C-alpha positions as a printed NumPy array, in Angstrom:
array([[157.488, 324.949, 198.925],
       [157.846, 323.184, 202.239],
       [155.907, 324.175, 205.281],
       [158.132, 325.795, 207.937],
       [155.828, 324.774, 210.772],
       [157.522, 321.378, 210.85 ],
       [160.681, 323.045, 212.153],
       [159.591, 325.952, 214.379],
       [163.174, 326.271, 215.603],
       [166.232, 325.48 , 213.551],
       [167.517, 322.052, 214.688],
       [171.199, 321.963, 215.488],
       [171.822, 318.258, 216.147],
       [170.79 , 314.799, 215.035],
       [168.832, 314.391, 218.251],
       [166.876, 317.582, 217.671],
       [166.05 , 316.529, 214.125],
       [164.811, 313.176, 215.389],
       [162.595, 314.84 , 217.942],
       [161.092, 317.281, 215.467],
       [160.458, 314.627, 212.828],
       [158.94 , 312.094, 215.206],
       [156.599, 314.685, 216.731],
       [155.476, 315.903, 213.315],
       [154.809, 312.359, 212.122],
       [153.041, 311.428, 215.36 ],
       [150.666, 314.371, 215.09 ],
       [149.884, 313.704, 211.408],
       [147.537, 311.192, 209.795],
       [150.22 , 309.267, 207.907],
       [149.993, 305.471, 207.753],
       [153.002, 303.409, 208.829],
       [153.453, 300.074, 207.129],
       [156.197, 300.345, 204.511],
       [159.212, 299.35 , 206.555],
       [158.252, 300.936, 209.869],
       [155.184, 300.776, 212.098],
       [155.557, 303.869, 214.275],
       [156.575, 307.525, 214.14 ],
       [159.855, 307.184, 216.025],
       [161.259, 304.382, 213.86 ],
       [160.269, 306.268, 210.718],
       [161.932, 309.434, 212.014],
       [165.108, 307.468, 212.741],
       [165.141, 306.019, 209.242],
       [164.473, 309.394, 207.658],
       [167.026, 311.382, 209.663],
       [169.881, 308.872, 209.612],
       [169.442, 308.38 , 205.869],
       [169.544, 312.105, 205.16 ],
       [172.551, 312.825, 207.392],
       [174.248, 309.686, 205.978],
       [174.78 , 307.858, 209.243],
       [174.535, 304.064, 209.64 ],
       [171.025, 302.908, 210.422],
       [172.301, 301.006, 213.458],
       [173.917, 304.12 , 214.972],
       [173.729, 304.422, 218.751],
       [172.921, 307.316, 221.051],
       [176.421, 308.708, 220.601],
       [175.32 , 310.338, 217.316],
       [172.54 , 312.387, 218.936],
       [174.77 , 315.439, 219.744],
       [176.293, 315.424, 216.257],
       [175.712, 318.762, 214.502],
       [173.781, 318.849, 211.229],
       [174.238, 321.214, 208.324],
       [171.77 , 323.557, 206.702],
       [171.496, 321.36 , 203.601],
       [170.514, 318.315, 205.677],
       [167.837, 320.304, 207.485],
       [166.48 , 321.573, 204.168],
       [166.342, 318.04 , 202.813],
       [164.496, 316.883, 205.937],
       [162.015, 319.716, 205.497],
       [161.253, 318.544, 201.983],
       [160.903, 314.869, 202.891],
       [158.773, 315.523, 205.929],
       [156.483, 317.814, 203.998],
       [155.956, 315.266, 201.211],
       [155.528, 312.421, 203.679],
       [152.817, 314.262, 205.615],
       [150.97 , 316.199, 202.929],
       [151.261, 313.774, 200.008],
       [151.325, 310.541, 202.045],
       [154.155, 309.23 , 199.906],
       [155.804, 306.201, 201.562],
       [159.253, 306.919, 202.941],
       [161.097, 304.247, 200.877],
       [159.962, 305.987, 197.686],
       [161.117, 309.329, 199.075],
       [164.518, 307.902, 199.977],
       [164.833, 305.782, 196.842],
       [165.845, 302.747, 198.831],
       [164.42 , 300.098, 201.128],
       [165.789, 297.332, 203.317],
       [164.804, 293.686, 203.13 ],
       [166.403, 290.676, 204.828],
       [169.235, 292.95 , 205.933],
       [170.026, 294.116, 202.395],
       [169.604, 297.525, 200.784],
       [167.536, 297.744, 197.605],
       [166.769, 300.512, 195.161],
       [163.111, 301.368, 195.511],
       [160.797, 303.429, 193.319],
       [157.314, 303.378, 191.84 ],
       [158.172, 300.73 , 189.275],
       [157.434, 298.116, 191.956],
       [155.806, 297.776, 195.35 ],
       [157.911, 298.497, 198.415],
       [159.667, 295.422, 199.913],
       [157.956, 294.321, 203.143],
       [157.165, 290.611, 202.861],
       [157.578, 288.398, 205.949],
       [159.158, 285.877, 203.589],
       [162.401, 287.655, 204.531],
       [162.378, 285.744, 207.818],
       [162.068, 282.437, 205.971],
       [165.015, 283.292, 203.745],
       [167.246, 284.138, 206.71 ],
       [166.27 , 280.815, 208.332],
       [167.069, 278.82 , 205.154],
       [163.343, 277.998, 204.851],
       [163.656, 275.505, 207.712],
       [161.835, 273.47 , 208.856],
       [159.523, 273.635, 205.834],
       [162.126, 272.885, 203.178],
       [163.667, 269.43 , 203.557],
       [165.419, 269.009, 200.245],
       [169.099, 269.328, 199.37 ],
       [170.801, 272.715, 199.362],
       [168.793, 274.652, 196.766],
       [170.484, 275.029, 193.395],
       [167.666, 276.741, 191.497],
       [165.204, 279.253, 192.924],
       [162.379, 281.129, 191.231],
       [161.039, 284.469, 192.447],
       [157.638, 284.548, 190.766],
       [156.001, 287.987, 190.398],
       [159.327, 289.369, 191.578],
       [158.656, 293.108, 191.358],
       [161.915, 294.819, 192.278],
       [163.502, 291.442, 193.005],
       [163.928, 291.645, 196.768],
       [162.797, 288.087, 197.597],
       [164.81 , 286.333, 194.901],
       [167.892, 288.483, 195.405],
       [167.831, 287.972, 199.167],
       [167.598, 284.229, 198.504],
       [170.53 , 284.438, 196.092],
       [172.544, 286.232, 198.773],
       [171.566, 283.627, 201.378],
       [172.393, 280.662, 199.123],
       [175.653, 281.538, 197.313],
       [175.646, 278.323, 195.271],
       [172.134, 278.806, 193.883],
       [171.021, 280.277, 190.596],
       [167.938, 282.474, 190.799],
       [165.381, 283.48 , 188.183],
       [163.497, 286.731, 188.714],
       [160.229, 286.599, 186.799],
       [157.56 , 289.24 , 186.304],
       [155.201, 290.383, 183.568],
       [156.   , 294.075, 184.099],
       [159.028, 295.409, 182.213],
       [159.487, 298.385, 184.531],
       [159.638, 296.181, 187.61 ],
       [162.161, 293.929, 185.87 ],
       [164.374, 296.933, 185.083],
       [164.407, 297.72 , 188.785],
       [165.13 , 294.074, 189.636],
       [168.065, 294.09 , 187.244],
       [169.417, 297.274, 188.825],
       [169.13 , 295.692, 192.249],
       [170.927, 292.551, 191.107],
       [173.82 , 294.672, 189.888],
       [173.738, 296.805, 193.036],
       [174.165, 293.671, 195.162],
       [176.757, 292.128, 192.846],
       [174.529, 289.124, 192.111],
       [173.985, 289.617, 188.386],
       [176.157, 286.622, 187.434],
       [173.854, 284.197, 189.272],
       [170.542, 285.865, 188.498],
       [168.438, 285.761, 185.336],
       [165.696, 288.311, 184.736],
       [162.738, 286.916, 182.788],
       [159.678, 288.717, 181.463],
       [156.762, 286.314, 181.489],
       [153.114, 285.984, 182.405],
       [153.681, 283.485, 185.199],
       [155.234, 280.309, 183.747],
       [154.552, 280.919, 180.056],
       [158.169, 281.708, 179.083],
       [159.765, 278.915, 181.125],
       [160.889, 275.758, 179.37 ],
       [162.011, 272.57 , 181.167],
       [162.848, 274.483, 184.346],
       [162.767, 272.712, 187.71 ],
       [163.201, 274.654, 190.91 ],
       [163.969, 273.614, 194.447],
       [162.126, 276.683, 195.699],
       [159.38 , 278.704, 194.049],
       [158.79 , 281.874, 196.036],
       [156.008, 284.299, 195.275],
       [154.521, 287.481, 196.66 ],
       [151.923, 287.972, 193.925],
       [149.149, 290.584, 193.886],
       [146.654, 289.331, 196.474],
       [144.556, 292.243, 197.76 ],
       [140.827, 291.747, 197.266],
       [138.662, 294.461, 195.727],
       [137.155, 295.652, 199.014],
       [140.506, 295.947, 200.795],
       [142.079, 297.639, 197.779],
       [139.412, 300.35 , 197.779],
       [139.849, 300.925, 201.516],
       [143.651, 300.989, 201.664],
       [145.362, 304.079, 203.148],
       [146.615, 306.756, 200.773],
       [150.212, 305.514, 201.015],
       [149.361, 302.353, 199.099],
       [147.934, 304.305, 196.175],
       [151.463, 305.47 , 195.352],
       [152.321, 301.844, 194.539],
       [151.484, 300.128, 191.226],
       [147.834, 299.109, 191.425],
       [148.406, 296.006, 189.32 ],
       [150.983, 294.804, 191.846],
       [148.42 , 294.865, 194.665],
       [144.942, 293.864, 193.497],
       [144.024, 290.446, 192.121],
       [140.3  , 290.185, 191.486],
       [137.295, 290.319, 193.758],
       [138.687, 287.875, 196.334],
       [142.386, 288.62 , 195.776],
       [143.14 , 285.143, 194.458],
       [143.168, 285.458, 190.671],
       [146.95 , 285.085, 190.412],
       [147.221, 282.566, 193.243],
       [144.736, 280.234, 191.543],
       [146.817, 280.319, 188.368],
       [150.005, 279.645, 190.316],
       [148.503, 276.625, 192.069],
       [147.198, 275.182, 188.819],
       [150.481, 275.507, 186.907],
       [153.411, 275.311, 189.334],
       [153.87 , 271.567, 189.888],
       [155.77 , 270.782, 186.649],
       [158.301, 273.451, 187.589],
       [159.123, 272.057, 191.035],
       [161.831, 269.504, 191.744],
       [160.659, 266.321, 193.442],
       [161.737, 267.683, 196.829],
       [160.726, 271.226, 195.936],
       [158.664, 273.681, 197.936],
       [156.206, 276.395, 196.933],
       [155.904, 279.418, 199.222],
       [153.281, 282.07 , 198.473],
       [152.15 , 285.156, 200.339],
       [148.422, 285.86 , 200.172],
       [148.023, 288.17 , 203.183],
       [144.456, 288.854, 204.228],
       [143.182, 286.651, 201.416],
       [144.22 , 283.549, 203.355],
       [140.716, 282.744, 204.618],
       [139.327, 283.071, 201.089],
       [142.01 , 280.668, 199.856],
       [141.102, 278.046, 202.444],
       [137.443, 278.455, 201.556],
       [138.239, 278.006, 197.863],
       [140.389, 274.889, 198.481],
       [139.052, 273.307, 201.711],
       [140.72 , 269.944, 201.055],
       [144.218, 271.275, 200.34 ],
       [146.552, 271.011, 203.384],
       [148.059, 274.489, 203.287],
       [150.804, 274.947, 205.857],
       [150.507, 278.459, 207.249],
       [153.858, 279.808, 208.35 ],
       [154.151, 281.432, 211.77 ],
       [156.635, 284.283, 212.054],
       [158.598, 285.437, 215.078],
       [159.021, 288.951, 213.677],
       [155.419, 289.537, 212.687],
       [153.439, 288.928, 209.544],
       [151.073, 286.236, 208.366],
       [149.225, 284.996, 205.299],
       [152.122, 282.94 , 203.886],
       [151.558, 279.298, 202.979],
       [153.842, 276.452, 201.979],
       [153.077, 273.402, 199.848],
       [155.513, 270.67 , 198.909],
       [155.806, 269.278, 195.404],
       [154.357, 266.019, 196.714],
       [151.347, 267.788, 198.207],
       [150.73 , 269.624, 194.954],
       [150.867, 266.332, 193.087],
       [148.518, 264.655, 195.565],
       [145.984, 267.448, 195.244],
       [146.487, 268.227, 191.57 ],
       [142.881, 267.375, 190.76 ],
       [141.779, 270.1  , 193.181],
       [144.268, 272.883, 192.52 ],
       [144.453, 272.244, 188.784]])
């Protein structure tokens, strides 16, 4: 049963729902970080999704009346969000990444990588090769990075690769949802093991990278996500080390590797002090993403291998 205290008076309009939801979220101990970073933005996402209004709606929708069913649905979502700390994208069953809508559930982590900004900027100025024809989304989860890249580069073929069959089912559903299934191949593999003679212009990866200490201390919201998709050993670099040691044969001569390692960035630099990681700076927030060219990987193969 939902808790009626979240709606002490029956809301009549979209604006009233927004006010009630934002105040309830603000006064709770929920953690924001799965698509929004504050109570108001989360309330907007929750309310507009439930009343089926465009997410870019303006103030003109605030007086719009809402029905009893919408209010009841908001009661349920708000209660679960506050008492169970379930992230909103899981409650809604969808998430947004690089301007695209994706199905979202517990088969994969919630899309939130700053790599979205790189995709929308065609990976410039870090990628200097020809228009990419083959792209690999390594450790793809629900497929958001690779599918956004496929949408951005309509002439490219994209492989979505992950070891987890459930995540790949979700990635396949998202490919079909976006109408990209004809240019996308879903591959189950432990990193590169199932790839044969593949060369990619871009290898993109948001692998598990949370170290053991951070994983134990993460807010409750993160414990709704697959643990294996977050943690990667004591320093968070188990998967990243394997990627660095194996990726070069799968990159085209002008290819680029882009990997997100989040807070494990300092540990990576400590582990490979002689490797010239290029750390991407983002206008829209986010950090912990590095780029290495195929040439750099070849030059430092004795270190990373």
